[in-house]
Short mmCIF file of C-alpha atoms and ligand atoms in Angstrom, two decimals:
data_model
loop_
_atom_site.label_atom_id
_atom_site.label_comp_id
_atom_site.label_asym_id
_atom_site.label_seq_id
_atom_site.Cartn_x
_atom_site.Cartn_y
_atom_site.Cartn_z
CA MET A 1 86.04 80.47 116.85
CA ASN A 2 85.75 83.03 114.07
CA THR A 3 88.27 81.59 111.65
CA LEU A 4 88.02 81.07 107.93
CA ASP A 5 88.82 77.36 108.40
CA ASN A 6 85.96 76.90 110.86
CA ALA A 7 83.53 78.70 108.56
CA ILE A 8 84.59 76.51 105.63
CA ARG A 9 84.22 73.34 107.74
CA TRP A 10 80.71 74.39 108.81
CA ILE A 11 79.71 75.07 105.18
CA LEU A 12 81.03 71.68 104.06
CA GLU A 13 79.05 69.98 106.87
CA THR A 14 75.76 71.87 106.49
CA ARG A 15 75.76 72.09 102.66
CA PRO A 16 73.70 75.29 102.30
CA ARG A 17 71.59 75.46 99.14
CA ARG A 18 69.92 78.84 99.35
CA ILE A 19 72.61 81.45 99.47
CA VAL A 20 72.24 85.21 99.76
CA ALA A 21 75.24 87.50 99.40
CA PHE A 22 74.43 90.92 100.81
CA THR A 23 77.10 93.39 99.77
CA GLY A 24 78.10 96.96 100.54
CA ALA A 25 80.77 99.40 99.49
CA GLY A 26 83.54 97.32 101.08
CA VAL A 27 83.24 94.63 98.40
CA SER A 28 84.39 97.20 95.83
CA ALA A 29 87.09 98.80 98.01
CA GLU A 30 89.79 96.53 96.60
CA SER A 31 88.72 97.61 93.11
CA GLY A 32 89.61 101.19 94.08
CA VAL A 33 86.05 102.45 94.62
CA PRO A 34 85.89 104.56 97.80
CA THR A 35 83.56 103.47 100.61
CA PHE A 36 81.17 105.93 102.26
CA ARG A 37 82.19 105.79 105.90
CA GLY A 38 85.46 105.13 107.73
CA ALA A 39 88.86 106.79 107.42
CA THR A 40 88.91 106.91 103.62
CA GLY A 41 85.16 107.05 103.12
CA LEU A 42 83.42 109.43 100.72
CA TRP A 43 81.54 111.15 103.50
CA LYS A 44 84.78 112.42 105.06
CA GLU A 45 85.21 115.03 102.37
CA TYR A 46 81.55 115.52 101.53
CA ARG A 47 78.58 115.43 103.86
CA ALA A 48 75.86 113.00 102.78
CA GLU A 49 73.22 115.54 103.65
CA ASP A 50 74.83 118.01 101.25
CA LEU A 51 74.88 115.65 98.29
CA ALA A 52 72.80 112.47 98.54
CA THR A 53 69.38 113.93 99.25
CA PRO A 54 66.56 115.23 97.06
CA GLU A 55 66.85 118.57 98.89
CA ALA A 56 70.53 118.88 97.93
CA PHE A 57 69.68 118.20 94.29
CA ARG A 58 66.94 120.84 94.31
CA ARG A 59 69.31 123.31 95.99
CA ASP A 60 72.40 122.74 93.82
CA PRO A 61 72.02 120.17 91.01
CA ARG A 62 75.36 121.16 89.51
CA LEU A 63 77.31 120.39 92.71
CA VAL A 64 75.52 117.04 93.10
CA TRP A 65 76.19 116.13 89.48
CA GLU A 66 79.89 117.08 89.76
CA TRP A 67 80.21 114.72 92.73
CA TYR A 68 78.47 111.91 90.83
CA GLU A 69 80.59 112.50 87.74
CA TRP A 70 83.73 112.23 89.87
CA ARG A 71 82.47 108.94 91.30
CA ARG A 72 81.32 107.66 87.88
CA SER A 73 84.81 108.32 86.47
CA LYS A 74 86.42 106.36 89.34
CA ILE A 75 84.03 103.44 88.79
CA ARG A 76 84.62 103.45 85.02
CA GLU A 77 88.34 102.97 85.72
CA ALA A 78 87.68 100.17 88.24
CA GLU A 79 87.58 96.44 87.50
CA PRO A 80 85.71 93.79 89.48
CA ASN A 81 87.99 92.14 92.04
CA ALA A 82 88.41 88.55 93.24
CA ALA A 83 85.31 88.82 95.48
CA HIS A 84 83.01 89.99 92.65
CA HIS A 85 84.37 87.26 90.37
CA ALA A 86 84.03 84.50 92.97
CA LEU A 87 80.40 85.44 93.70
CA ALA A 88 79.55 85.41 89.98
CA ALA A 89 81.29 82.07 89.44
CA ALA A 90 79.48 80.50 92.40
CA GLU A 91 76.08 81.59 91.10
CA ILE A 92 76.80 79.94 87.76
CA ALA A 93 78.26 76.79 89.34
CA LEU A 94 75.20 76.36 91.59
CA GLU A 95 72.67 77.04 88.84
CA SER A 96 70.80 73.72 88.98
CA ARG A 97 71.76 72.70 92.53
CA GLY A 98 70.87 75.71 94.62
CA ARG A 99 69.73 79.29 94.56
CA PHE A 100 72.06 82.25 94.74
CA ASP A 101 70.79 85.82 95.21
CA LEU A 102 73.14 88.78 95.12
CA VAL A 103 71.60 91.65 97.08
CA THR A 104 73.69 94.79 96.82
CA GLN A 105 73.54 98.30 98.21
CA ASN A 106 76.16 99.32 95.66
CA VAL A 107 75.35 101.48 92.67
CA ASP A 108 78.62 100.72 90.85
CA GLY A 109 77.42 97.81 88.69
CA LEU A 110 80.59 95.77 89.38
CA HIS A 111 78.67 92.60 90.29
CA VAL A 112 76.94 92.60 86.90
CA ARG A 113 80.24 93.37 85.15
CA ALA A 114 81.76 90.33 86.91
CA GLY A 115 78.93 88.13 85.55
CA SER A 116 76.45 87.89 88.42
CA ARG A 117 72.92 87.48 87.05
CA ARG A 118 70.39 87.43 89.86
CA VAL A 119 71.39 90.84 91.21
CA HIS A 120 69.04 92.95 93.33
CA GLU A 121 70.27 96.55 93.30
CA LEU A 122 68.63 98.11 96.36
CA HIS A 123 70.01 101.63 95.90
CA GLY A 124 69.86 101.90 92.11
CA ASN A 125 72.63 102.25 89.57
CA ILE A 126 74.94 105.21 89.04
CA PHE A 127 75.06 104.65 85.26
CA ARG A 128 71.30 104.98 84.88
CA VAL A 129 69.49 108.32 84.98
CA ARG A 130 65.89 109.39 85.25
CA CYS A 131 64.24 112.72 84.78
CA ALA A 132 63.18 114.67 87.81
CA ALA A 133 59.62 114.64 86.43
CA ASN A 134 59.86 110.82 86.68
CA ARG A 135 58.77 110.16 83.08
CA HIS A 136 61.97 108.84 81.51
CA ARG A 137 64.65 106.44 82.70
CA PHE A 138 67.64 105.28 80.66
CA ASP A 139 71.32 104.29 80.80
CA MET A 140 73.87 107.07 80.59
CA LEU A 141 77.31 105.49 80.52
CA GLU A 142 79.34 108.43 79.24
CA PRO A 143 79.76 111.85 80.86
CA PRO A 144 76.90 114.19 79.96
CA GLY A 145 77.61 117.01 77.50
CA GLU A 146 76.39 119.58 80.00
CA ILE A 147 76.09 119.56 83.78
CA PRO A 148 73.42 119.25 85.03
CA PRO A 149 72.06 117.26 82.05
CA VAL A 150 68.52 117.98 80.86
CA CYS A 151 65.99 115.43 79.60
CA ASP A 152 64.27 115.75 76.20
CA CYS A 153 61.11 116.51 78.17
CA GLY A 154 62.77 119.62 79.59
CA SER A 155 63.20 118.56 83.22
CA LEU A 156 66.55 117.91 84.88
CA LEU A 157 68.06 114.43 84.75
CA ARG A 158 69.29 112.88 88.01
CA PRO A 159 71.24 109.70 88.80
CA ASP A 160 68.79 106.80 89.25
CA VAL A 161 69.97 106.08 92.78
CA VAL A 162 68.18 106.09 96.13
CA TRP A 163 68.90 109.15 98.24
CA PHE A 164 68.21 109.58 101.96
CA GLY A 165 64.51 109.92 102.63
CA GLU A 166 63.57 108.17 99.37
CA ALA A 167 61.89 104.78 99.13
CA LEU A 168 63.85 101.78 97.85
CA PRO A 169 62.50 100.16 94.65
CA SER A 170 59.65 98.14 96.15
CA GLU A 171 59.76 95.05 93.93
CA THR A 172 63.54 94.75 94.28
CA PHE A 173 63.28 95.10 98.05
CA SER A 174 60.50 92.48 98.24
CA GLN A 175 62.57 90.01 96.22
CA ALA A 176 65.57 90.66 98.46
CA ALA A 177 63.45 90.23 101.59
CA GLU A 178 61.99 86.97 100.32
CA ALA A 179 65.42 85.57 99.46
CA SER A 180 66.81 86.71 102.84
CA SER A 181 64.10 85.03 104.90
CA GLY A 182 64.62 81.76 103.01
CA ALA A 183 68.43 81.74 103.14
CA ASP A 184 70.40 78.95 104.71
CA LEU A 185 73.62 80.92 104.25
CA PHE A 186 73.49 84.73 104.46
CA LEU A 187 76.85 86.29 103.60
CA VAL A 188 77.24 89.91 104.68
CA ILE A 189 80.16 91.39 102.78
CA GLY A 190 81.69 94.84 103.26
CA THR A 191 78.88 96.84 104.76
CA SER A 192 78.82 98.97 107.91
CA GLY A 193 75.14 98.17 108.47
CA ALA A 194 74.49 101.86 109.09
CA VAL A 195 71.77 102.39 106.50
CA TYR A 196 68.19 101.14 106.70
CA PRO A 197 66.03 99.51 105.50
CA ALA A 198 68.81 97.60 103.66
CA ALA A 199 70.65 96.62 106.87
CA GLY A 200 67.41 95.18 108.25
CA LEU A 201 67.49 92.38 105.67
CA ALA A 202 70.00 90.56 107.89
CA GLN A 203 67.33 90.43 110.62
CA LEU A 204 65.15 88.41 108.21
CA ALA A 205 67.80 85.75 107.71
CA PRO A 206 67.09 82.61 109.77
CA ARG A 207 69.02 82.37 113.02
CA GLY A 208 72.57 81.02 112.73
CA THR A 209 72.94 81.58 108.98
CA ILE A 210 74.97 84.82 108.90
CA VAL A 211 78.65 84.97 107.98
CA ASP A 212 79.99 88.53 108.21
CA ILE A 213 83.07 89.39 106.15
CA ASN A 214 84.60 92.74 107.01
CA PRO A 215 88.04 93.84 108.31
CA ASP A 216 86.25 96.00 110.93
CA GLU A 217 83.66 95.30 113.61
CA THR A 218 80.06 95.61 112.44
CA PRO A 219 76.64 95.32 114.09
CA PHE A 220 76.22 91.99 112.25
CA GLY A 221 79.18 90.51 114.15
CA ARG A 222 77.09 90.12 117.31
CA VAL A 223 74.54 87.87 115.64
CA ALA A 224 76.74 86.17 113.07
CA ARG A 225 77.65 82.48 113.26
CA PHE A 226 81.07 83.55 111.98
CA ALA A 227 82.48 87.10 111.95
CA LEU A 228 85.49 86.94 109.66
CA ARG A 229 87.64 90.02 110.11
CA ASP A 230 89.20 89.85 106.70
CA THR A 231 88.88 91.68 103.39
CA ALA A 232 86.35 90.64 100.78
CA ALA A 233 88.93 89.70 98.15
CA ALA A 234 90.72 87.45 100.66
CA ALA A 235 87.76 85.71 102.34
CA VAL A 236 84.97 85.56 99.76
CA PRO A 237 86.70 83.25 97.21
CA PRO A 238 87.44 80.42 99.72
CA ILE A 239 83.99 80.74 101.32
CA VAL A 240 82.06 80.48 98.08
CA GLN A 241 84.42 77.79 96.83
CA ALA A 242 83.39 75.75 99.90
CA VAL A 243 79.71 76.27 99.02
CA VAL A 244 80.31 74.98 95.49
CA GLU A 245 82.36 72.03 96.78
CA ALA A 246 79.71 71.14 99.36
CA LEU A 247 77.07 70.81 96.65
CA SER A 248 79.24 69.00 94.10
C1 BJW B 301 85.66 96.26 103.59
C2 BJW B 301 86.82 96.44 102.89
C3 BJW B 301 87.29 95.36 102.23
C4 BJW B 301 86.33 98.39 103.83
N1 BJW B 301 86.61 94.19 102.31
N2 BJW B 301 84.96 95.17 103.73
C5 BJW B 301 65.89 103.15 110.74
C6 BJW B 301 66.75 103.62 111.71
C7 BJW B 301 67.51 104.80 111.51
C8 BJW B 301 67.38 105.52 110.34
C9 BJW B 301 66.53 105.05 109.36
C10 BJW B 301 65.80 103.87 109.57
N3 BJW B 301 65.06 103.64 108.44
C11 BJW B 301 65.31 104.62 107.55
C12 BJW B 301 66.18 105.49 108.09
C13 BJW B 301 66.71 106.73 107.41
C14 BJW B 301 67.83 106.49 106.43
C15 BJW B 301 69.01 105.86 107.19
O1 BJW B 301 69.25 104.68 107.16
N4 BJW B 301 69.76 106.70 107.87
C16 BJW B 301 70.90 106.25 108.65
C17 BJW B 301 72.20 106.75 108.01
C18 BJW B 301 70.74 106.72 110.05
N5 BJW B 301 67.40 105.63 105.33
C19 BJW B 301 66.83 106.14 104.25
O2 BJW B 301 66.62 107.34 104.13
C20 BJW B 301 66.39 105.18 103.16
N6 BJW B 301 65.06 105.45 102.75
C21 BJW B 301 64.02 105.26 103.55
O3 BJW B 301 64.11 104.80 104.66
O4 BJW B 301 62.83 105.64 102.98
C22 BJW B 301 61.65 105.60 103.75
C23 BJW B 301 60.52 105.92 102.80
C24 BJW B 301 59.51 105.01 102.63
C25 BJW B 301 58.45 105.31 101.77
C26 BJW B 301 58.46 106.51 101.06
C27 BJW B 301 59.50 107.40 101.22
C28 BJW B 301 60.55 107.11 102.09
C29 BJW B 301 67.24 105.37 101.91
C30 BJW B 301 68.68 105.08 102.12
C31 BJW B 301 69.45 105.39 100.86
C32 BJW B 301 70.94 105.24 101.04
N7 BJW B 301 71.61 105.81 99.94
C33 BJW B 301 73.05 105.73 99.85
C34 BJW B 301 73.50 106.54 98.63
C35 BJW B 301 73.15 105.78 97.35
C36 BJW B 301 73.50 106.57 96.14
C37 BJW B 301 74.96 106.83 96.01
O5 BJW B 301 75.79 105.88 95.98
O6 BJW B 301 75.32 107.99 95.92
O7 BJW B 301 73.48 104.36 99.74
S1 BJW B 301 73.89 106.28 101.34
C38 BJW B 301 75.20 105.10 101.25
O8 BJW B 301 75.14 104.18 102.39
C39 BJW B 301 74.90 104.24 100.01
C40 BJW B 301 75.26 102.86 100.50
O9 BJW B 301 74.64 101.89 99.69
C41 BJW B 301 74.78 102.87 101.93
C42 BJW B 301 75.39 101.82 102.80
O10 BJW B 301 76.75 102.02 102.94
P1 BJW B 301 77.74 100.74 102.98
O11 BJW B 301 77.69 100.02 101.70
O12 BJW B 301 77.51 99.98 104.20
O13 BJW B 301 79.16 101.50 103.00
P2 BJW B 301 79.98 102.05 104.27
O14 BJW B 301 80.99 103.00 103.75
O15 BJW B 301 79.08 102.55 105.33
O16 BJW B 301 80.72 100.77 104.86
C43 BJW B 301 81.73 100.13 104.12
C44 BJW B 301 82.19 98.91 104.91
O17 BJW B 301 83.16 98.21 104.15
C45 BJW B 301 82.84 99.25 106.27
O18 BJW B 301 82.24 98.43 107.29
C46 BJW B 301 84.30 98.84 106.07
O19 BJW B 301 84.90 98.31 107.26
C47 BJW B 301 84.17 97.76 105.03
N8 BJW B 301 85.35 97.55 104.20
N9 BJW B 301 87.22 97.78 103.05
C48 BJW B 301 85.47 94.13 103.05
N10 BJW B 301 88.41 95.40 101.49
#
């Protein structure tokens, strides 16, 4: 049965050592960062194709930047929640006893702010920018003076995130794929599984290792050992606490 108690019991019995947490927008929902899909998702008001593509940026860089600035301001106001903190604490607690990889589709940086260290950001980071000519890449934490911002080299700056039709950072993806195929516990937290190739990482996880944490049904539920229909802030802390306990 898909209960938190059963999942905890299984973790205590099997004592997983190689843990991957694969997160999506839902892990930050309880921090007040909107998700992409679903009733309150970002795509309800804005179409992805209008804003998160290279074509959209070429067509209307100002509109795309205004959307990103709105999101950046929401993320600046947000704080990591109990799920982010528990994942960071588990990584530190397991340092010499296991391996903990945090693979995230999120661009909000909240896992790093919570203290996670081995973080693989598959879709980039919203507080980093690069120039459209692809020569310069740097952090831009504050709002730009002008929108759209321009690089010293004269070309437009864009958020250093992965838009539809663009390749994921290859080294980051390879590291995530390697960790996924070696996992003995693969936690899927707060993702709809709608976007590839990120969602395909779960197919690399060895059979019977997936625990899906999401209040809604997901495609991972069908293959998961446990599908916990709960929020991240409620279910992640007891699950990772069990991992730490099992290895103590
Ligand atoms: C809670 C909760 C709570 C709520 N607790 N949970 C194979 C099949 C079909 C299509 C493709 C395919 N392979 C590639 C494609 C095309 C495309 C794609 O996947 N399209 C699909 C939409 C159909 N993929 C791409 O284009 C990718 N690139 C690519 O394939 O390149 C090929 C290439 C190779 C070589 C050279 C050139 C090209 C790139 C994908 C980039 C995705 N980018 C975005 C935007 C990032 C920047 C930004 O933030 O603006 O990434 S789109 C958006 O979706 C964002 C997210 O990271 C990603 C995933 O969304 P996520 O995290 O799952 O969020 P939601 O909203 O969907 O779900 C939230 C979940 O949380 C829900 O389930 C809720 O229930 C749950 N939840 N509250 C826990 N409290």
